[in-house]
Short mmCIF file of C-alpha atoms and ligand atoms in Angstrom, two decimals:
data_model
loop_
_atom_site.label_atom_id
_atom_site.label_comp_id
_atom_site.label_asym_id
_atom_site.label_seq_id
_atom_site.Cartn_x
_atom_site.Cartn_y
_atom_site.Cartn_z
CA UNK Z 149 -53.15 23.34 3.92
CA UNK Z 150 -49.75 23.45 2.26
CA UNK Z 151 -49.79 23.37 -1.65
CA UNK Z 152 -48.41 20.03 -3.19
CA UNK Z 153 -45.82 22.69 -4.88
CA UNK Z 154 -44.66 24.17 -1.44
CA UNK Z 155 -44.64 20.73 0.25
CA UNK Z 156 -42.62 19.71 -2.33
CA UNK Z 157 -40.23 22.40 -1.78
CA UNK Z 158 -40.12 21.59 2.35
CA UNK Z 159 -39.25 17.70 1.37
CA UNK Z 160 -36.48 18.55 -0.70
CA UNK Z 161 -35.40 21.31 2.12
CA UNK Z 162 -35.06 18.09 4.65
CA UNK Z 163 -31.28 16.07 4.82
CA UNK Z 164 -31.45 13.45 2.97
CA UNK Z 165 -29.94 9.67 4.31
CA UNK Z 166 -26.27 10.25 4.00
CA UNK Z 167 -25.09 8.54 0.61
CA UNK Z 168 -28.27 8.84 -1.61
CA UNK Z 169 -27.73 12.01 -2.10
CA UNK Z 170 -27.65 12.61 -5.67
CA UNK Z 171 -28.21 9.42 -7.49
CA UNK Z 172 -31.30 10.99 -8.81
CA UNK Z 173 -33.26 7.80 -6.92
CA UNK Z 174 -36.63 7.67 -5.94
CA UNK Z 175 -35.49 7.02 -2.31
CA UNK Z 176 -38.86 4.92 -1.85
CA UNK Z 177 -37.60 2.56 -4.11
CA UNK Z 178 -33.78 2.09 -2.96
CA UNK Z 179 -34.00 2.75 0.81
CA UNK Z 180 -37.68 2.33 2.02
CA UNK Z 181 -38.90 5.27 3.79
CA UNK Z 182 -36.16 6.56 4.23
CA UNK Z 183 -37.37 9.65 5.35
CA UNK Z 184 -38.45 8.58 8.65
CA UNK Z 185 -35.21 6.54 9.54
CA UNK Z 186 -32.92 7.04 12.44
CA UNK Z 187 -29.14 7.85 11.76
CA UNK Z 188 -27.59 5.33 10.40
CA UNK Z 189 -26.24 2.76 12.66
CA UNK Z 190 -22.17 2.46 12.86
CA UNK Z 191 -21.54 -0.93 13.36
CA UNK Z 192 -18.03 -0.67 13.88
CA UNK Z 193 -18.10 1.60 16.70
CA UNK Z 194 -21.38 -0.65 17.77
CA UNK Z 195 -18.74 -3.51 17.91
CA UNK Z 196 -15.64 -1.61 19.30
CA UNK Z 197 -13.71 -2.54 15.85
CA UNK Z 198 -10.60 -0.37 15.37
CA UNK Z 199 -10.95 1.85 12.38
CA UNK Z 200 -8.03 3.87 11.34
CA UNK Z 201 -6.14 6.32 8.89
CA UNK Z 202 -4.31 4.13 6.16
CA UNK Z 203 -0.60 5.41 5.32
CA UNK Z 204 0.66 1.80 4.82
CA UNK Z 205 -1.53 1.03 1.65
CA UNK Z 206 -3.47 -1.27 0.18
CA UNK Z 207 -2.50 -4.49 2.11
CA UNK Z 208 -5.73 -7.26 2.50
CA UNK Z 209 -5.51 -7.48 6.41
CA UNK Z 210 -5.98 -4.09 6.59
CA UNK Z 211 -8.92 -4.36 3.89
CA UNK Z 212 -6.68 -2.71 0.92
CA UNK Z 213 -8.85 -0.44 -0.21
CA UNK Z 214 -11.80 2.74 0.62
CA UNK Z 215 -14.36 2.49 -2.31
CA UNK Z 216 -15.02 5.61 -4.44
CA UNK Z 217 -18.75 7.41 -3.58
CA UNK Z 218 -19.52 5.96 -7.64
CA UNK Z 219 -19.01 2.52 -6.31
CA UNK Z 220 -20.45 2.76 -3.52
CA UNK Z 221 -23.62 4.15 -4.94
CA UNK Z 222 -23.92 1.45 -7.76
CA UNK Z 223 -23.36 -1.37 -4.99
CA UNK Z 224 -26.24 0.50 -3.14
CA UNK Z 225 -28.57 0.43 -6.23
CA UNK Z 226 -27.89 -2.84 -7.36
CA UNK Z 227 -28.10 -4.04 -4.29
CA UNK Z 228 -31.62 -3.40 -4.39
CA UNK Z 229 -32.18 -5.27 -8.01
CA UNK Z 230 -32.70 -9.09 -8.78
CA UNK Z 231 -30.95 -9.58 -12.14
CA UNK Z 232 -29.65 -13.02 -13.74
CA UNK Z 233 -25.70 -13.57 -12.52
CA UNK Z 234 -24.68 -15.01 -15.85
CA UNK Z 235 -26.32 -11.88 -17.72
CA UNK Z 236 -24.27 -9.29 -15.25
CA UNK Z 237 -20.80 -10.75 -15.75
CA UNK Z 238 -21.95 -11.22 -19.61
CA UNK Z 239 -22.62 -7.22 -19.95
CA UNK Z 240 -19.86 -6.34 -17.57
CA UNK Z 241 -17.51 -8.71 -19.20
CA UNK Z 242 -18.17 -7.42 -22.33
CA UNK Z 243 -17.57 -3.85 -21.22
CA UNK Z 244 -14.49 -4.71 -19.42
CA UNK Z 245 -13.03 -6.46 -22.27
CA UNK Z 246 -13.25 -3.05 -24.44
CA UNK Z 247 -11.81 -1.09 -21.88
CA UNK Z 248 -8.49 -3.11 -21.61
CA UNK Z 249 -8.42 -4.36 -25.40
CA UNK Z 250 -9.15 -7.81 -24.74
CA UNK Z 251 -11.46 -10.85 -26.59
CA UNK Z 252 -13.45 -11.37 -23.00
CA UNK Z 253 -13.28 -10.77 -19.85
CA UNK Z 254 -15.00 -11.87 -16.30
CA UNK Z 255 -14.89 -10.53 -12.73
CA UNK Z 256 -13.64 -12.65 -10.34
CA UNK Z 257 -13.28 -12.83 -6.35
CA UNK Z 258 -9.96 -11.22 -6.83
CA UNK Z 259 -6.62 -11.43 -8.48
CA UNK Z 260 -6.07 -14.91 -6.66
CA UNK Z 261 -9.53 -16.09 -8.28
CA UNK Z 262 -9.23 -14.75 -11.29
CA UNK Z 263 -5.75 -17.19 -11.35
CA UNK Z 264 -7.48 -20.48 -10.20
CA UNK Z 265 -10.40 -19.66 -12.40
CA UNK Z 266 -8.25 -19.29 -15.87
CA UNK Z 267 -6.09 -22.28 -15.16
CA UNK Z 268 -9.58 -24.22 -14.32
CA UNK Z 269 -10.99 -22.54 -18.08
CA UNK Z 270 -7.58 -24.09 -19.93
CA UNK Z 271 -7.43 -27.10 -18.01
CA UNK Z 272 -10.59 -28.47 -18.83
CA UNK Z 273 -12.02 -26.23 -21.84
CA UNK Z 274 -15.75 -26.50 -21.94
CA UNK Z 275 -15.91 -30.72 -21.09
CA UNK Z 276 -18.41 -31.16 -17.66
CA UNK Z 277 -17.05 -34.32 -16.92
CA UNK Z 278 -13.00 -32.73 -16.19
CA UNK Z 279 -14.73 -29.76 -15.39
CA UNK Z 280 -16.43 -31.66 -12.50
CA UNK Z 281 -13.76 -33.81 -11.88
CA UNK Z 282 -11.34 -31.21 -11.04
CA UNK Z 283 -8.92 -30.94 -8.69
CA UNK Z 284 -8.24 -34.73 -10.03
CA UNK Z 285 -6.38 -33.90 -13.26
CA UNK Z 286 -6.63 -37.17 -14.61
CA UNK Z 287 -6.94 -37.53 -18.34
CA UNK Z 288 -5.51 -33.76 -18.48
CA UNK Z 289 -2.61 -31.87 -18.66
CA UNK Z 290 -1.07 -31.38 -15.41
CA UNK Z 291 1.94 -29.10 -15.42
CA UNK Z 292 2.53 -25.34 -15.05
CA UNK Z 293 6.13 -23.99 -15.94
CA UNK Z 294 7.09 -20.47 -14.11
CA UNK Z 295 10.33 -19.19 -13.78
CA UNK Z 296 11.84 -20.04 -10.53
CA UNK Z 297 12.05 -16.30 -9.45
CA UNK Z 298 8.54 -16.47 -10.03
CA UNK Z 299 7.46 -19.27 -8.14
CA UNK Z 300 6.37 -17.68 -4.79
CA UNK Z 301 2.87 -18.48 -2.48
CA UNK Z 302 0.21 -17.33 -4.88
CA UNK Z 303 1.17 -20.27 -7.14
CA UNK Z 304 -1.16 -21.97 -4.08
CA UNK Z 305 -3.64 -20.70 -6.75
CA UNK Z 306 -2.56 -22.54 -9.26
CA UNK Z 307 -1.71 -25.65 -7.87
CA UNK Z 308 -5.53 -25.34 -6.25
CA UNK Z 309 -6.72 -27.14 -9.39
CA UNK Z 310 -4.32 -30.14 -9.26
CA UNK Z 311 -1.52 -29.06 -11.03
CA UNK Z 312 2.38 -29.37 -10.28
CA UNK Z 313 4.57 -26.35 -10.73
CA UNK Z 314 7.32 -26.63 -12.88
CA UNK Z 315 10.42 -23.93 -12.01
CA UNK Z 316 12.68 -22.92 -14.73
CA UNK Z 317 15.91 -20.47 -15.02
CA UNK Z 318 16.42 -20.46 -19.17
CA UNK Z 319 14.70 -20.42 -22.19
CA UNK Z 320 16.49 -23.71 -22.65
CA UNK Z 321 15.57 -24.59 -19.43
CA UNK Z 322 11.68 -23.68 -20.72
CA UNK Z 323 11.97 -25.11 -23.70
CA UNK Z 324 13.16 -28.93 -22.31
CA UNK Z 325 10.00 -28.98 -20.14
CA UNK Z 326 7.98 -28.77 -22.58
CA UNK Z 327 6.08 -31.86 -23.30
CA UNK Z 328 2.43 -32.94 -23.71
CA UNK Z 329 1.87 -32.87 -19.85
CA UNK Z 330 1.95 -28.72 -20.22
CA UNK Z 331 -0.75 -27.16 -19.71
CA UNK Z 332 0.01 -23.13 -19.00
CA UNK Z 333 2.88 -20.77 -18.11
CA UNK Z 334 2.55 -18.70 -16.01
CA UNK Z 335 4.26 -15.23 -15.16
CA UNK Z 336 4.74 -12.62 -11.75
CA UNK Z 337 4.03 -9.71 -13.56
CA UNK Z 338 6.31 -7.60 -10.26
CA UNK Z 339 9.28 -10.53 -10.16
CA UNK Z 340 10.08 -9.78 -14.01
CA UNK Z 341 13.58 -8.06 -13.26
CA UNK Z 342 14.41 -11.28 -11.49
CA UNK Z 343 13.70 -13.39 -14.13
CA UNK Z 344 16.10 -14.13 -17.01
CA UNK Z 345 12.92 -14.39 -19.77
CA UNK Z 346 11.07 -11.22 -20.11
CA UNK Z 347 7.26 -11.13 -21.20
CA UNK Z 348 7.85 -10.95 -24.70
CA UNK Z 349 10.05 -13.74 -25.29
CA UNK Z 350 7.86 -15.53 -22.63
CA UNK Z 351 4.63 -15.17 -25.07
CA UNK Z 352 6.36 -16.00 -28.27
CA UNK Z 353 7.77 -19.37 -26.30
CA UNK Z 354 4.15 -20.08 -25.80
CA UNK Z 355 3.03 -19.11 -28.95
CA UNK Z 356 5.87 -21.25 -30.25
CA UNK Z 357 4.98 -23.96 -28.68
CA UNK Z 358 0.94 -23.59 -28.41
CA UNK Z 359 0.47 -23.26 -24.84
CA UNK Z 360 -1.51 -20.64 -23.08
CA UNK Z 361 0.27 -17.97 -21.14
CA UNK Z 362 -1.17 -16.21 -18.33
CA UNK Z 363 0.16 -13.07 -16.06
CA UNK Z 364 -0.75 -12.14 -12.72
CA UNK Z 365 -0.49 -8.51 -12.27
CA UNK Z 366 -2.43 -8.27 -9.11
CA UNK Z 367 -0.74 -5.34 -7.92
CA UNK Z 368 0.36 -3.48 -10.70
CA UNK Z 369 -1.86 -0.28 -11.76
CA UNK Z 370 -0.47 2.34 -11.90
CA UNK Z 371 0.27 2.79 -14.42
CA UNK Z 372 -3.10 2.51 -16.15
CA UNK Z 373 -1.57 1.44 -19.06
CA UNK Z 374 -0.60 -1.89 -17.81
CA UNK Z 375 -4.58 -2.39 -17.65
CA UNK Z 376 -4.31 -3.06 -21.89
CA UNK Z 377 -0.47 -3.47 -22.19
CA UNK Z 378 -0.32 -7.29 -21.57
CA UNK Z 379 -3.61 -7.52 -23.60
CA UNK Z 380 -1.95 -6.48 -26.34
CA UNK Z 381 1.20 -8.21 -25.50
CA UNK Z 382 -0.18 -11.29 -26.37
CA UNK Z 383 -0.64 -12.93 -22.87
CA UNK Z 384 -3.77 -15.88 -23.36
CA UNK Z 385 -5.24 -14.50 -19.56
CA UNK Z 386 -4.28 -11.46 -17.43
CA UNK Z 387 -4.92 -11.23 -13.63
CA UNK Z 388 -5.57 -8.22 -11.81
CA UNK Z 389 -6.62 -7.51 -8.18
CA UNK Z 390 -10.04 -5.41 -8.27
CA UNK Z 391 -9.80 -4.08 -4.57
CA UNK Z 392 -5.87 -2.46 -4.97
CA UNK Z 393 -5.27 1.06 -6.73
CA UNK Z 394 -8.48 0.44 -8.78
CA UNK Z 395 -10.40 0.63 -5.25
CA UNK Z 396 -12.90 -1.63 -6.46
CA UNK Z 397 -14.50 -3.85 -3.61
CA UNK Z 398 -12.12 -5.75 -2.11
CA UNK Z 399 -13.46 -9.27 -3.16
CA UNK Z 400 -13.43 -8.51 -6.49
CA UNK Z 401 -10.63 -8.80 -9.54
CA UNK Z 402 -10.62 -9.15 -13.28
CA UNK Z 403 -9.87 -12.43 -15.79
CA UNK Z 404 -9.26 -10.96 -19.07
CA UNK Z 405 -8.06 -12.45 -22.40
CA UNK Z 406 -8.87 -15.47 -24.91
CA UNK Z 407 -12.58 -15.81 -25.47
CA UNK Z 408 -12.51 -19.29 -25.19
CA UNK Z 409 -10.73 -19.36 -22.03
CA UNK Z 410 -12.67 -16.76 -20.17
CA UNK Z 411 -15.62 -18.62 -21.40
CA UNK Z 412 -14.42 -22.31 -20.05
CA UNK Z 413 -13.32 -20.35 -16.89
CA UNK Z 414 -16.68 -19.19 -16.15
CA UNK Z 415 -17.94 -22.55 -16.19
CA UNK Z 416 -16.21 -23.63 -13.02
CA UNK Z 417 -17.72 -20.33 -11.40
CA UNK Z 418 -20.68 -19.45 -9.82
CA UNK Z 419 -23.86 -19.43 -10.18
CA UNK Z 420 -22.27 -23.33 -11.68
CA UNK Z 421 -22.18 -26.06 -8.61
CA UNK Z 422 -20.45 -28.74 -8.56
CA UNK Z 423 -17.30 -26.94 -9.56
CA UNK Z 424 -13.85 -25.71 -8.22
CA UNK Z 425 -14.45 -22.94 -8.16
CA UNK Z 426 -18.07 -22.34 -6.76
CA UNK Z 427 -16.59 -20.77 -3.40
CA UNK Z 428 -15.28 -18.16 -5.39
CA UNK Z 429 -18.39 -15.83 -5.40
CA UNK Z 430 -18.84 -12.48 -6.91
CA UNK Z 431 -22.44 -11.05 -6.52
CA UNK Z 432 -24.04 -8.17 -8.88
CA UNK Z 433 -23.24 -5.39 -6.51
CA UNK Z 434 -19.51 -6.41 -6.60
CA UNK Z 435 -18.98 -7.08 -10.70
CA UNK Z 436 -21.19 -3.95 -11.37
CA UNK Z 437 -19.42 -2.63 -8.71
CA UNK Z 438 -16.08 -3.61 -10.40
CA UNK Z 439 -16.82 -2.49 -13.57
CA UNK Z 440 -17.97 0.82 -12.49
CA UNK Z 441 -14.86 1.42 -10.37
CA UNK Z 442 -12.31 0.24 -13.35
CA UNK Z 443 -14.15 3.13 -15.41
CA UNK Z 444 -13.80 5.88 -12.71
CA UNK Z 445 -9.99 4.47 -12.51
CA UNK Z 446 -9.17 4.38 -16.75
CA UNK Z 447 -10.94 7.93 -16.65
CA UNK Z 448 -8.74 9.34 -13.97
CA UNK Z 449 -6.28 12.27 -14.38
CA UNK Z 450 -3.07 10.25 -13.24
CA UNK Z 451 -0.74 13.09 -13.78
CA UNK Z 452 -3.06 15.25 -11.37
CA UNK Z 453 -3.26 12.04 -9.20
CA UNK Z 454 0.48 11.66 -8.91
CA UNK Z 455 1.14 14.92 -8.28
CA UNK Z 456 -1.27 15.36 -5.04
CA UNK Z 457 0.55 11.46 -3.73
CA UNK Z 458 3.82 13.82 -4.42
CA UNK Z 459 2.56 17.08 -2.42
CA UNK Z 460 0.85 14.89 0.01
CA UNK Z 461 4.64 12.87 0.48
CA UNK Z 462 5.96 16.57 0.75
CA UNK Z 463 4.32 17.86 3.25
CA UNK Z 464 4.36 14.78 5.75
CA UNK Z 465 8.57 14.64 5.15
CA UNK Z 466 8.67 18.36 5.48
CA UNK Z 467 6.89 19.10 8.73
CA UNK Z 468 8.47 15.58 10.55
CA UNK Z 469 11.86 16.97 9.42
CA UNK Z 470 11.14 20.01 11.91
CA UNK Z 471 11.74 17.50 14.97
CA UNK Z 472 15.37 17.60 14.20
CA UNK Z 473 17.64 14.67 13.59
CA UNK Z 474 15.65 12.92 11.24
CA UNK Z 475 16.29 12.02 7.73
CA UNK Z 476 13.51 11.82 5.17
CA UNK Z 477 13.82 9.76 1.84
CA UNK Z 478 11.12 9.67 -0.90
CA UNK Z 479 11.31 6.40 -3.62
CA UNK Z 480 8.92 4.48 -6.23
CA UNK Z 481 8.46 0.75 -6.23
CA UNK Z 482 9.28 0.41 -10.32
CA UNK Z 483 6.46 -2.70 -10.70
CA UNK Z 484 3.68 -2.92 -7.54
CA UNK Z 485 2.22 -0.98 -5.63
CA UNK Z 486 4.07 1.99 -7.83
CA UNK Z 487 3.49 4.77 -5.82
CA UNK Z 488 5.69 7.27 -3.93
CA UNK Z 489 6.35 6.18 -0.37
CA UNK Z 490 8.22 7.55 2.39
CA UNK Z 491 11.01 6.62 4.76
CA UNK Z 492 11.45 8.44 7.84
CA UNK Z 493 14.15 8.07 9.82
CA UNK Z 494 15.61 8.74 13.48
CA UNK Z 495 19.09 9.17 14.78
CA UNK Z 496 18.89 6.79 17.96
CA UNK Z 497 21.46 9.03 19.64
CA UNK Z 498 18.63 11.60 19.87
CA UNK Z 499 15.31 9.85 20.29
CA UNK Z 500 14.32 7.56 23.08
CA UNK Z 501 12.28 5.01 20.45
CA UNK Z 502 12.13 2.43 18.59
CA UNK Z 503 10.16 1.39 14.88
CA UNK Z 504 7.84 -0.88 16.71
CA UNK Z 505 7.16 1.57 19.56
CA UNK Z 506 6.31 4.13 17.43
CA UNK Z 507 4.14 2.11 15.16
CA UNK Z 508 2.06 1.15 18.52
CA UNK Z 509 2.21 4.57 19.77
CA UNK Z 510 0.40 5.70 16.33
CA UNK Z 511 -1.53 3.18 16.45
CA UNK Z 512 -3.10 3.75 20.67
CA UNK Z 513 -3.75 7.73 19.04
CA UNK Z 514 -6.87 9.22 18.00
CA UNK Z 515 -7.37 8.49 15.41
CA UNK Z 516 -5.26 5.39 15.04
CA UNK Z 517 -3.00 5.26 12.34
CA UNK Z 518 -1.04 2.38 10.69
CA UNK Z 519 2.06 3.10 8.71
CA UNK Z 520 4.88 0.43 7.42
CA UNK Z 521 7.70 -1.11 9.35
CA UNK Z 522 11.16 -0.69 8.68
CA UNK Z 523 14.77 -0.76 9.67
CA UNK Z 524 14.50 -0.69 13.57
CA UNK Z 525 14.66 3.18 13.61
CA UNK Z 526 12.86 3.87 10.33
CA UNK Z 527 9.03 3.59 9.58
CA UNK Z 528 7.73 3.85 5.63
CA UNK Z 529 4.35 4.93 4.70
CA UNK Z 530 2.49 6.02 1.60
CA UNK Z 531 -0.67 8.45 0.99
CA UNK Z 532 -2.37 6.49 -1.95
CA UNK Z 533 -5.26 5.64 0.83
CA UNK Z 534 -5.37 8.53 2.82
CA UNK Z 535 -8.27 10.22 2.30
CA UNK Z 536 -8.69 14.19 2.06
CA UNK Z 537 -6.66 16.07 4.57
CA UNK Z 538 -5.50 12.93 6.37
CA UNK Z 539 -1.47 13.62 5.41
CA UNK Z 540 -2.03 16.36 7.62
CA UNK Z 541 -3.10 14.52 10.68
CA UNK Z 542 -0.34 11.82 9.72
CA UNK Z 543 2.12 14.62 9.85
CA UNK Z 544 1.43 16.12 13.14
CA UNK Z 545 1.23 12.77 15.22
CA UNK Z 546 4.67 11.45 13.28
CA UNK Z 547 5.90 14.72 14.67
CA UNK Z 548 4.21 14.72 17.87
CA UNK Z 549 5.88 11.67 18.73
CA UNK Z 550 9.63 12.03 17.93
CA UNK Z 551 9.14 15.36 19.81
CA UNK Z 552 8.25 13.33 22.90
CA UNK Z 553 10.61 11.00 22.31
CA UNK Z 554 13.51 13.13 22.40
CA UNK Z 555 16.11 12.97 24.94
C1 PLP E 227 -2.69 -9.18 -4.03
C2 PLP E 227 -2.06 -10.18 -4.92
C3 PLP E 227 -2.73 -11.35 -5.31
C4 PLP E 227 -4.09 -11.70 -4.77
O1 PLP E 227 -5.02 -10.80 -5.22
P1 PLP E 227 -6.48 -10.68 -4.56
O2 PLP E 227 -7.15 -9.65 -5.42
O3 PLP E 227 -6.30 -10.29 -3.15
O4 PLP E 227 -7.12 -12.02 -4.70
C5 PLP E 227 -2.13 -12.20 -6.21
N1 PLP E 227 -0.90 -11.94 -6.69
C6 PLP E 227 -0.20 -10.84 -6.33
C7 PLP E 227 1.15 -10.61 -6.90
C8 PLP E 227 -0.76 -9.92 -5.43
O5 PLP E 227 -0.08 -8.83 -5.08
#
């Protein structure tokens, strides 16, 4: 008979299930017997879904983004927890709101939640009766001012609780529609160069004039900074996509700012009925989730970060550049999605293709890839969501197929 210390030692010499490894869990308790199970099933292959290598980046019909192992263990712990809804986002909200200087903060079903949610929280303030009432606006404020640059689709958001949009050019412009129908201004955190009021002026006009401002920066980490800047800026609610460069899950985002917003906001979310916004769920997994992911992100080495996206940009341009003929160029979106990306293009004297037939010629290899469109003889792509080694297998079938394509 084997000695409870050497069976012990025989256990712990087995493989464990791929992905507990190391969360110091019983894996009775998170997994069942684990032990005993059969590989993992892989439901994608099961269902003949395409799965690919990401050099486009972090775009929501190709599912944005690949959670870190840290998130994806918490979501597997929790997962396997009851705990009280209101009490997560309370903890997590509080945590959140320290790590990006601000009075409160919530997670939301994403960026686009977090906007319907906040608009919902100053709309109706903490009174049931408008907060069940809404989208009908009556006996409330029921106008939103933006800048017309601003005003694109994800004001559907907004206008999702009733409201009307109202576009202005000026401050002047701002400053006439003003009147008691107001009830928020709102700012495109990435349209700001094509605006003629920048954020500061655009929170002192609020300030000025007592109404709530609120910024959607969905997209816009990196740089961390902006995580705190428009915090301290003196915006009344920030919006930021969970599932982008953070790599949160995808369904998730943050509403950060006033107290007494975030807390009127959360009353048109779940677990609350009856409301708006009860569609809009976030479970445990995905705030813990969230909040665990936004730490792992703030804690990051960016500089070290950057620099791999910049050797990673290098090498692709470099090694496609052997085909001949082709012309590499290497730029930075200033706001969104502010990473390097990569333009690669092909002197249609020399190669037999087109953007679109190389983009489906990437995307029939093994493994598929999906990179950005372009000019008709250009494609663009970025590494942010490639993950280790994959700029190498983007490089050789970029390569592989200009070569072919030569004539
Ligand atoms: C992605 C995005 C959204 C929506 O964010 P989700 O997290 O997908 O809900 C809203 N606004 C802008 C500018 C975005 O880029």
């Amino acid at each position: 008979m084997l000695s409870r210390r050497k069976l012990l030692k025989r256990l712990s010499a087995l493989p464990l299930v791929g992905g507990m490894i190391g969360t110091g869990l019983p894996l009775q308790s998170a997994m069942g017997s684990s032990l005993e199970e059969a590989p993992k099933r892989d439901v994608m292959k099961e269902l003949g879904i395409r799965t690919f290598v990401n050099a486009a980046g972090t775009y929501t019909a190709m599912t944005a983004s690949l959670m870190p192992k840290e998130v994806m263990e918490t979501i597997q712990i929790t997962g396997t927890q009851f705990a009280m809804l209101d009490e997560v986002q309370d903890k997590v909200g509080a945590k959140i709101a320290e790590l990006c200087h601000a009075e409160a903060a919530t997670v939301t079903a994403g960026c686009w939640s977090a906007m319907v949610l906040g608009l919902a929280g100053v709309l109706t303030g903490t009174d049931r009766k408008k907060i069940a009432q809404l989208p009908n606006l009556q006996g409330m404020k029921n106008e939103v001012i933006v800048q017309k640059s601003h005003n694109v689709g994800y004001v559907h958001a907004l206008t999702n609780t009733g409201v009307t949009m109202v576009p202005v050019e000026t401050v002047e412009e701002l400053e006439a529609a003003i009147s008691d129908r107001t009830a928020m201004m709102w700012f495109l955190n990435y349209q700001a160069p094509e605006g003629k009021i920048q954020h500061e002026e655009f929170v002192a006009l609020g300030k000025k004039h007592g109404i709530p401002t609120m910024i959607d920066m969905a997209a816009d980490v990196p740089p961390v900074e902006n995580l705190w800047k428009y915090n301290d800026m003196g915006f009344d609610l920030v919006c930021v996509s969970g599932g982008k460069a953070m790599k949160g899950p995808q369904s998730a985002g943050i509403l950060m700012g006033r107290k007494d917003l975030i807390e009127a906001a959360r009353l048109s979310a779940p677990p609350r009925g009856g409301t708006i916004g009860r569609g809009m769920k976030v479970n445990k997994e995905e705030i813990l989730g969230m909040y665990v992911a936004l730490e792992k992100y703030i804690n990051t080495d960016h500089d070290k970060e950057w620099k791999s996206w910049e050797d990673k940009v290098f090498l692709i341009a470099e090694t496609v550049k052997k085909v001949g003929n082709i012309t590499t160029d290497v730029s930075v979106p200033p706001i969104a999605n502010h990473t390097p990306y990569l333009e690669i293009s092909w002197d249609p004297s020399y190669f037999r293709l087109t953007r679109p037939q190389l983009q489906e010629k990437l995307r029939a290899g093994n493994p598929s890839i999906e990179v950005i469109g372009g000019k008709e003889h250009a494609i663009s792509l970025t590494v942010f969501m490639l993950r280790p080694g994959e700029e190498k297998i983007v490089a050789k079938r970029i390569s592989e197929e200009l070569s072919a394509a030569k004539v």
